[in-house]
Amino acid sequence: MADHDSTTATDLVSYVNAILKETSTDATSLSVKDAAALVVSKAATVLAVEGHNTDVEGLFKLLVKATGTTHADALVKVVTANHTNAILKLRILADLFNATPAANAALRFQVLLATIQYAGVTQNLSLCSYVDNIDALVVGVSADNLKTLYLTIADLLEKNEKDVHAALRFLEKYLTLVEAADAAKAKAVAVRAAVLVIKSPIDSFVAHVDLIHLPAVQALKGVFDLLDIFSSKTLTEYLAFEKSSTSVLKEHGIDAAAAAANMRLLTLCAYPTGHDDISFDDIIAKLQVEETDVETWVVRAITANLIQAKINQLGRSVVISRSLQRGFALSDWTHLHATLLRYKTNVGTLLDTIRQAQTATHKK
């Protein structure tokens, strides 16, 4: 064991000497603890050296392997001190995170948060695989720390327009953790998430974002009513809201024309699915469009993956076979329960028929 420690101490010092081109440090009398302390003391200088990424990464891998998380706080501080050579530093942080035992949830959270923050501020968040697998990495983390983590990720993602919907996913995770008693504290986040859904409801519902049942969202005024319309109602309700609550739209920068267009598409989702023909006249009335525009709106809804439908031009009708479920309210659970009971009854009847047929066959 002593020989192994001596070898590790020698290797640590050798790495430092090679990277910094020094020969002044003699490792023969140093313990692993002392050698590790030497590495940490020179970490900033080592990280600033160019052209030795492999050796630098090897040094910190060995340090973490030899000392575990003993120097975690110091390493996180020095590694994230500036933005130079960010990808190398992210690999070092990843090694440190992977070496942190799951049992130490608090430290694991701190390293994970620091890694994600550093990836974000250095414009490397897309390279950080932790974001996509976050739920598997936060087992045992407290609710408050989870909220901090989710909000941090959302803030970083929302800076990039193409990542706005990914940000919404983390805002939803954050709001899911907010109890009704703390709804007021989460108001700003709730408004932010609700407005994102209202401004881009198609992508949000296709991604199965469902905020309407969350206490922090339900505590909102004005914007909650609008979100409720987008989540379960039709163009008629939206136009009534637009007329009576123009100030809500203006306050949150919601474009009325774009909102109406989205509600026309979502109104098509409100039709029952199956084999019933929906007349053009009915669609004209509910979408408040000209007859020449009916097919255009139906095709737009199909293209957006909101519905599956067939258009009968000669019969001036549409059959919608599937539509997007915007949310799952109590009425939906009731309908599902009734459907399952009906299936159960039908299966029971079928089994009885089979048994009777088998009995009759045996008697013969």
PDB file of N, CA and C in Angstrom, residues 265-325:
ATOM      1  N   LEU A 265     -56.288  26.234 -35.248  1.00  0.00           N
ATOM      2  CA  LEU A 265     -55.720  24.889 -35.377  1.00  0.00           C
ATOM      3  C   LEU A 265     -56.128  24.005 -34.199  1.00  0.00           C
ATOM      4  N   LEU A 266     -56.069  24.571 -32.998  1.00  0.00           N
ATOM      5  CA  LEU A 266     -56.413  23.789 -31.810  1.00  0.00           C
ATOM      6  C   LEU A 266     -57.907  23.478 -31.744  1.00  0.00           C
ATOM      7  N   THR A 267     -58.716  24.340 -32.343  1.00  0.00           N
ATOM      8  CA  THR A 267     -60.160  24.084 -32.377  1.00  0.00           C
ATOM      9  C   THR A 267     -60.458  22.815 -33.169  1.00  0.00           C
ATOM     10  N   LEU A 268     -59.657  22.543 -34.178  1.00  0.00           N
ATOM     11  CA  LEU A 268     -59.836  21.303 -34.936  1.00  0.00           C
ATOM     12  C   LEU A 268     -59.575  20.079 -34.061  1.00  0.00           C
ATOM     13  N   CYS A 269     -58.737  20.261 -33.028  1.00  0.00           N
ATOM     14  CA  CYS A 269     -58.462  19.154 -32.099  1.00  0.00           C
ATOM     15  C   CYS A 269     -59.653  18.864 -31.193  1.00  0.00           C
ATOM     16  N   ALA A 270     -60.564  19.833 -31.094  1.00  0.00           N
ATOM     17  CA  ALA A 270     -61.704  19.674 -30.190  1.00  0.00           C
ATOM     18  C   ALA A 270     -62.820  18.830 -30.800  1.00  0.00           C
ATOM     19  N   TYR A 271     -62.738  18.580 -32.094  1.00  0.00           N
ATOM     20  CA  TYR A 271     -63.758  17.742 -32.726  1.00  0.00           C
ATOM     21  C   TYR A 271     -63.610  16.292 -32.271  1.00  0.00           C
ATOM     22  N   PRO A 272     -64.727  15.572 -32.164  1.00  0.00           N
ATOM     23  CA  PRO A 272     -64.636  14.148 -31.815  1.00  0.00           C
ATOM     24  C   PRO A 272     -63.960  13.364 -32.932  1.00  0.00           C
ATOM     25  N   THR A 273     -63.205  12.364 -32.545  1.00  0.00           N
ATOM     26  CA  THR A 273     -62.521  11.535 -33.540  1.00  0.00           C
ATOM     27  C   THR A 273     -63.326  10.272 -33.808  1.00  0.00           C
ATOM     28  N   GLY A 274     -63.110   9.704 -34.961  1.00  0.00           N
ATOM     29  CA  GLY A 274     -63.834   8.486 -35.316  1.00  0.00           C
ATOM     30  C   GLY A 274     -64.132   8.467 -36.794  1.00  0.00           C
ATOM     31  N   HIS A 275     -65.371   8.133 -37.119  1.00  0.00           N
ATOM     32  CA  HIS A 275     -65.736   7.996 -38.527  1.00  0.00           C
ATOM     33  C   HIS A 275     -66.855   8.947 -38.929  1.00  0.00           C
ATOM     34  N   ASP A 276     -67.190   9.876 -38.047  1.00  0.00           N
ATOM     35  CA  ASP A 276     -68.266  10.817 -38.356  1.00  0.00           C
ATOM     36  C   ASP A 276     -67.766  11.927 -39.267  1.00  0.00           C
ATOM     37  N   ASP A 277     -68.570  12.250 -40.259  1.00  0.00           N
ATOM     38  CA  ASP A 277     -68.234  13.350 -41.157  1.00  0.00           C
ATOM     39  C   ASP A 277     -68.465  14.685 -40.459  1.00  0.00           C
ATOM     40  N   ILE A 278     -67.500  15.582 -40.613  1.00  0.00           N
ATOM     41  CA  ILE A 278     -67.639  16.951 -40.111  1.00  0.00           C
ATOM     42  C   ILE A 278     -67.809  17.842 -41.332  1.00  0.00           C
ATOM     43  N   SER A 279     -68.903  18.512 -41.413  1.00  0.00           N
ATOM     44  CA  SER A 279     -69.195  19.293 -42.614  1.00  0.00           C
ATOM     45  C   SER A 279     -68.310  20.527 -42.709  1.00  0.00           C
ATOM     46  N   PHE A 280     -68.053  20.939 -43.931  1.00  0.00           N
ATOM     47  CA  PHE A 280     -67.326  22.183 -44.146  1.00  0.00           C
ATOM     48  C   PHE A 280     -68.047  23.337 -43.455  1.00  0.00           C
ATOM     49  N   ASP A 281     -69.372  23.315 -43.507  1.00  0.00           N
ATOM     50  CA  ASP A 281     -70.148  24.414 -42.915  1.00  0.00           C
ATOM     51  C   ASP A 281     -69.881  24.531 -41.418  1.00  0.00           C
ATOM     52  N   ASP A 282     -69.762  23.381 -40.752  1.00  0.00           N
ATOM     53  CA  ASP A 282     -69.492  23.406 -39.315  1.00  0.00           C
ATOM     54  C   ASP A 282     -68.100  23.971 -39.040  1.00  0.00           C
ATOM     55  N   ILE A 283     -67.129  23.565 -39.845  1.00  0.00           N
ATOM     56  CA  ILE A 283     -65.761  24.068 -39.679  1.00  0.00           C
ATOM     57  C   ILE A 283     -65.701  25.565 -39.978  1.00  0.00           C
ATOM     58  N   ILE A 284     -66.427  25.995 -41.010  1.00  0.00           N
ATOM     59  CA  ILE A 284     -66.480  27.426 -41.346  1.00  0.00           C
ATOM     60  C   ILE A 284     -66.982  28.228 -40.158  1.00  0.00           C
ATOM     61  N   ALA A 285     -68.020  27.711 -39.500  1.00  0.00           N
ATOM     62  CA  ALA A 285     -68.614  28.421 -38.369  1.00  0.00           C
ATOM     63  C   ALA A 285     -67.673  28.450 -37.165  1.00  0.00           C
ATOM     64  N   LYS A 286     -67.051  27.314 -36.856  1.00  0.00           N
ATOM     65  CA  LYS A 286     -66.225  27.241 -35.652  1.00  0.00           C
ATOM     66  C   LYS A 286     -64.865  27.911 -35.821  1.00  0.00           C
ATOM     67  N   LEU A 287     -64.316  27.871 -37.027  1.00  0.00           N
ATOM     68  CA  LEU A 287     -63.022  28.507 -37.262  1.00  0.00           C
ATOM     69  C   LEU A 287     -63.171  29.940 -37.763  1.00  0.00           C
ATOM     70  N   GLN A 288     -64.406  30.303 -38.113  1.00  0.00           N
ATOM     71  CA  GLN A 288     -64.707  31.647 -38.620  1.00  0.00           C
ATOM     72  C   GLN A 288     -63.806  31.993 -39.809  1.00  0.00           C
ATOM     73  N   VAL A 289     -63.855  31.112 -40.801  1.00  0.00           N
ATOM     74  CA  VAL A 289     -63.059  31.292 -42.015  1.00  0.00           C
ATOM     75  C   VAL A 289     -63.963  31.149 -43.236  1.00  0.00           C
ATOM     76  N   GLU A 290     -63.430  31.518 -44.384  1.00  0.00           N
ATOM     77  CA  GLU A 290     -64.156  31.340 -45.636  1.00  0.00           C
ATOM     78  C   GLU A 290     -64.081  29.871 -46.066  1.00  0.00           C
ATOM     79  N   GLU A 291     -65.042  29.460 -46.881  1.00  0.00           N
ATOM     80  CA  GLU A 291     -65.056  28.065 -47.338  1.00  0.00           C
ATOM     81  C   GLU A 291     -63.782  27.712 -48.098  1.00  0.00           C
ATOM     82  N   THR A 292     -63.257  28.656 -48.835  1.00  0.00           N
ATOM     83  CA  THR A 292     -62.038  28.387 -49.612  1.00  0.00           C
ATOM     84  C   THR A 292     -60.820  28.136 -48.724  1.00  0.00           C
ATOM     85  N   ASP A 293     -60.929  28.483 -47.434  1.00  0.00           N
ATOM     86  CA  ASP A 293     -59.794  28.310 -46.515  1.00  0.00           C
ATOM     87  C   ASP A 293     -59.896  27.054 -45.655  1.00  0.00           C
ATOM     88  N   VAL A 294     -61.011  26.341 -45.745  1.00  0.00           N
ATOM     89  CA  VAL A 294     -61.217  25.180 -44.877  1.00  0.00           C
ATOM     90  C   VAL A 294     -60.117  24.141 -45.076  1.00  0.00           C
ATOM     91  N   GLU A 295     -59.881  23.765 -46.316  1.00  0.00           N
ATOM     92  CA  GLU A 295     -58.870  22.736 -46.584  1.00  0.00           C
ATOM     93  C   GLU A 295     -57.485  23.186 -46.127  1.00  0.00           C
ATOM     94  N   THR A 296     -57.200  24.469 -46.301  1.00  0.00           N
ATOM     95  CA  THR A 296     -55.896  24.998 -45.884  1.00  0.00           C
ATOM     96  C   THR A 296     -55.673  24.797 -44.388  1.00  0.00           C
ATOM     97  N   TRP A 297     -56.696  25.108 -43.590  1.00  0.00           N
ATOM     98  CA  TRP A 297     -56.560  24.969 -42.137  1.00  0.00           C
ATOM     99  C   TRP A 297     -56.464  23.500 -41.730  1.00  0.00           C
ATOM    100  N   VAL A 298     -57.213  22.649 -42.380  1.00  0.00           N
ATOM    101  CA  VAL A 298     -57.147  21.220 -42.056  1.00  0.00           C
ATOM    102  C   VAL A 298     -55.762  20.664 -42.395  1.00  0.00           C
ATOM    103  N   VAL A 299     -55.247  21.044 -43.557  1.00  0.00           N
ATOM    104  CA  VAL A 299     -53.917  20.578 -43.962  1.00  0.00           C
ATOM    105  C   VAL A 299     -52.850  21.104 -43.006  1.00  0.00           C
ATOM    106  N   ARG A 300     -52.989  22.353 -42.580  1.00  0.00           N
ATOM    107  CA  ARG A 300     -52.035  22.909 -41.609  1.00  0.00           C
ATOM    108  C   ARG A 300     -52.052  22.111 -40.309  1.00  0.00           C
ATOM    109  N   ALA A 301     -53.234  21.732 -39.870  1.00  0.00           N
ATOM    110  CA  ALA A 301     -53.350  20.951 -38.632  1.00  0.00           C
ATOM    111  C   ALA A 301     -52.732  19.564 -38.799  1.00  0.00           C
ATOM    112  N   ILE A 302     -52.918  18.983 -39.975  1.00  0.00           N
ATOM    113  CA  ILE A 302     -52.318  17.671 -40.248  1.00  0.00           C
ATOM    114  C   ILE A 302     -50.797  17.785 -40.271  1.00  0.00           C
ATOM    115  N   THR A 303     -50.296  18.812 -40.943  1.00  0.00           N
ATOM    116  CA  THR A 303     -48.848  19.021 -41.061  1.00  0.00           C
ATOM    117  C   THR A 303     -48.207  19.249 -39.693  1.00  0.00           C
ATOM    118  N   ALA A 304     -48.947  19.896 -38.803  1.00  0.00           N
ATOM    119  CA  ALA A 304     -48.432  20.178 -37.459  1.00  0.00           C
ATOM    120  C   ALA A 304     -48.585  18.988 -36.515  1.00  0.00           C
ATOM    121  N   ASN A 305     -49.045  17.853 -37.044  1.00  0.00           N
ATOM    122  CA  ASN A 305     -49.252  16.635 -36.242  1.00  0.00           C
ATOM    123  C   ASN A 305     -50.313  16.813 -35.161  1.00  0.00           C
ATOM    124  N   LEU A 306     -51.246  17.724 -35.417  1.00  0.00           N
ATOM    125  CA  LEU A 306     -52.340  17.928 -34.469  1.00  0.00           C
ATOM    126  C   LEU A 306     -53.473  16.938 -34.706  1.00  0.00           C
ATOM    127  N   ILE A 307     -53.686  16.595 -35.957  1.00  0.00           N
ATOM    128  CA  ILE A 307     -54.765  15.661 -36.286  1.00  0.00           C
ATOM    129  C   ILE A 307     -54.328  14.730 -37.415  1.00  0.00           C
ATOM    130  N   GLN A 308     -55.028  13.612 -37.511  1.00  0.00           N
ATOM    131  CA  GLN A 308     -54.993  12.777 -38.707  1.00  0.00           C
ATOM    132  C   GLN A 308     -56.390  12.853 -39.301  1.00  0.00           C
ATOM    133  N   ALA A 309     -56.477  13.212 -40.566  1.00  0.00           N
ATOM    134  CA  ALA A 309     -57.801  13.444 -41.138  1.00  0.00           C
ATOM    135  C   ALA A 309     -57.801  13.201 -42.641  1.00  0.00           C
ATOM    136  N   LYS A 310     -58.989  12.966 -43.159  1.00  0.00           N
ATOM    137  CA  LYS A 310     -59.198  12.843 -44.598  1.00  0.00           C
ATOM    138  C   LYS A 310     -60.234  13.871 -45.026  1.00  0.00           C
ATOM    139  N   ILE A 311     -59.950  14.508 -46.151  1.00  0.00           N
ATOM    140  CA  ILE A 311     -60.847  15.540 -46.671  1.00  0.00           C
ATOM    141  C   ILE A 311     -61.644  14.967 -47.843  1.00  0.00           C
ATOM    142  N   ASN A 312     -62.944  15.093 -47.759  1.00  0.00           N
ATOM    143  CA  ASN A 312     -63.832  14.677 -48.848  1.00  0.00           C
ATOM    144  C   ASN A 312     -64.298  15.943 -49.561  1.00  0.00           C
ATOM    145  N   GLN A 313     -63.609  16.289 -50.636  1.00  0.00           N
ATOM    146  CA  GLN A 313     -63.923  17.536 -51.332  1.00  0.00           C
ATOM    147  C   GLN A 313     -65.311  17.505 -51.956  1.00  0.00           C
ATOM    148  N   LEU A 314     -65.673  16.368 -52.551  1.00  0.00           N
ATOM    149  CA  LEU A 314     -66.985  16.280 -53.190  1.00  0.00           C
ATOM    150  C   LEU A 314     -68.108  16.339 -52.160  1.00  0.00           C
ATOM    151  N   GLY A 315     -67.892  15.665 -51.045  1.00  0.00           N
ATOM    152  CA  GLY A 315     -68.912  15.662 -49.998  1.00  0.00           C
ATOM    153  C   GLY A 315     -68.828  16.849 -49.066  1.00  0.00           C
ATOM    154  N   ARG A 316     -67.815  17.706 -49.269  1.00  0.00           N
ATOM    155  CA  ARG A 316     -67.599  18.900 -48.437  1.00  0.00           C
ATOM    156  C   ARG A 316     -67.591  18.526 -46.949  1.00  0.00           C
ATOM    157  N   SER A 317     -66.736  17.563 -46.647  1.00  0.00           N
ATOM    158  CA  SER A 317     -66.661  17.117 -45.255  1.00  0.00           C
ATOM    159  C   SER A 317     -65.253  16.637 -44.921  1.00  0.00           C
ATOM    160  N   VAL A 318     -65.018  16.478 -43.625  1.00  0.00           N
ATOM    161  CA  VAL A 318     -63.727  16.012 -43.115  1.00  0.00           C
ATOM    162  C   VAL A 318     -63.990  14.932 -42.074  1.00  0.00           C
ATOM    163  N   VAL A 319     -63.173  13.894 -42.087  1.00  0.00           N
ATOM    164  CA  VAL A 319     -63.223  12.876 -41.036  1.00  0.00           C
ATOM    165  C   VAL A 319     -61.901  12.927 -40.278  1.00  0.00           C
ATOM    166  N   ILE A 320     -61.966  13.184 -38.978  1.00  0.00           N
ATOM    167  CA  ILE A 320     -60.768  13.243 -38.143  1.00  0.00           C
ATOM    168  C   ILE A 320     -60.647  11.923 -37.389  1.00  0.00           C
ATOM    169  N   SER A 321     -59.587  11.181 -37.673  1.00  0.00           N
ATOM    170  CA  SER A 321     -59.409   9.866 -37.043  1.00  0.00           C
ATOM    171  C   SER A 321     -58.597   9.935 -35.752  1.00  0.00           C
ATOM    172  N   ARG A 322     -57.779  10.968 -35.622  1.00  0.00           N
ATOM    173  CA  ARG A 322     -56.985  11.145 -34.399  1.00  0.00           C
ATOM    174  C   ARG A 322     -56.718  12.619 -34.192  1.00  0.00           C
ATOM    175  N   SER A 323     -56.698  13.038 -32.933  1.00  0.00           N
ATOM    176  CA  SER A 323     -56.359  14.431 -32.648  1.00  0.00           C
ATOM    177  C   SER A 323     -55.481  14.509 -31.412  1.00  0.00           C
ATOM    178  N   LEU A 324     -54.737  15.585 -31.319  1.00  0.00           N
ATOM    179  CA  LEU A 324     -53.828  15.790 -30.190  1.00  0.00           C
ATOM    180  C   LEU A 324     -54.604  16.000 -28.901  1.00  0.00           C
ATOM    181  N   GLN A 325     -54.171  15.310 -27.853  1.00  0.00           N
ATOM    182  CA  GLN A 325     -54.745  15.518 -26.526  1.00  0.00           C
ATOM    183  C   GLN A 325     -53.982  16.663 -25.881  1.00  0.00           C
TER     184      GLN A 325
END
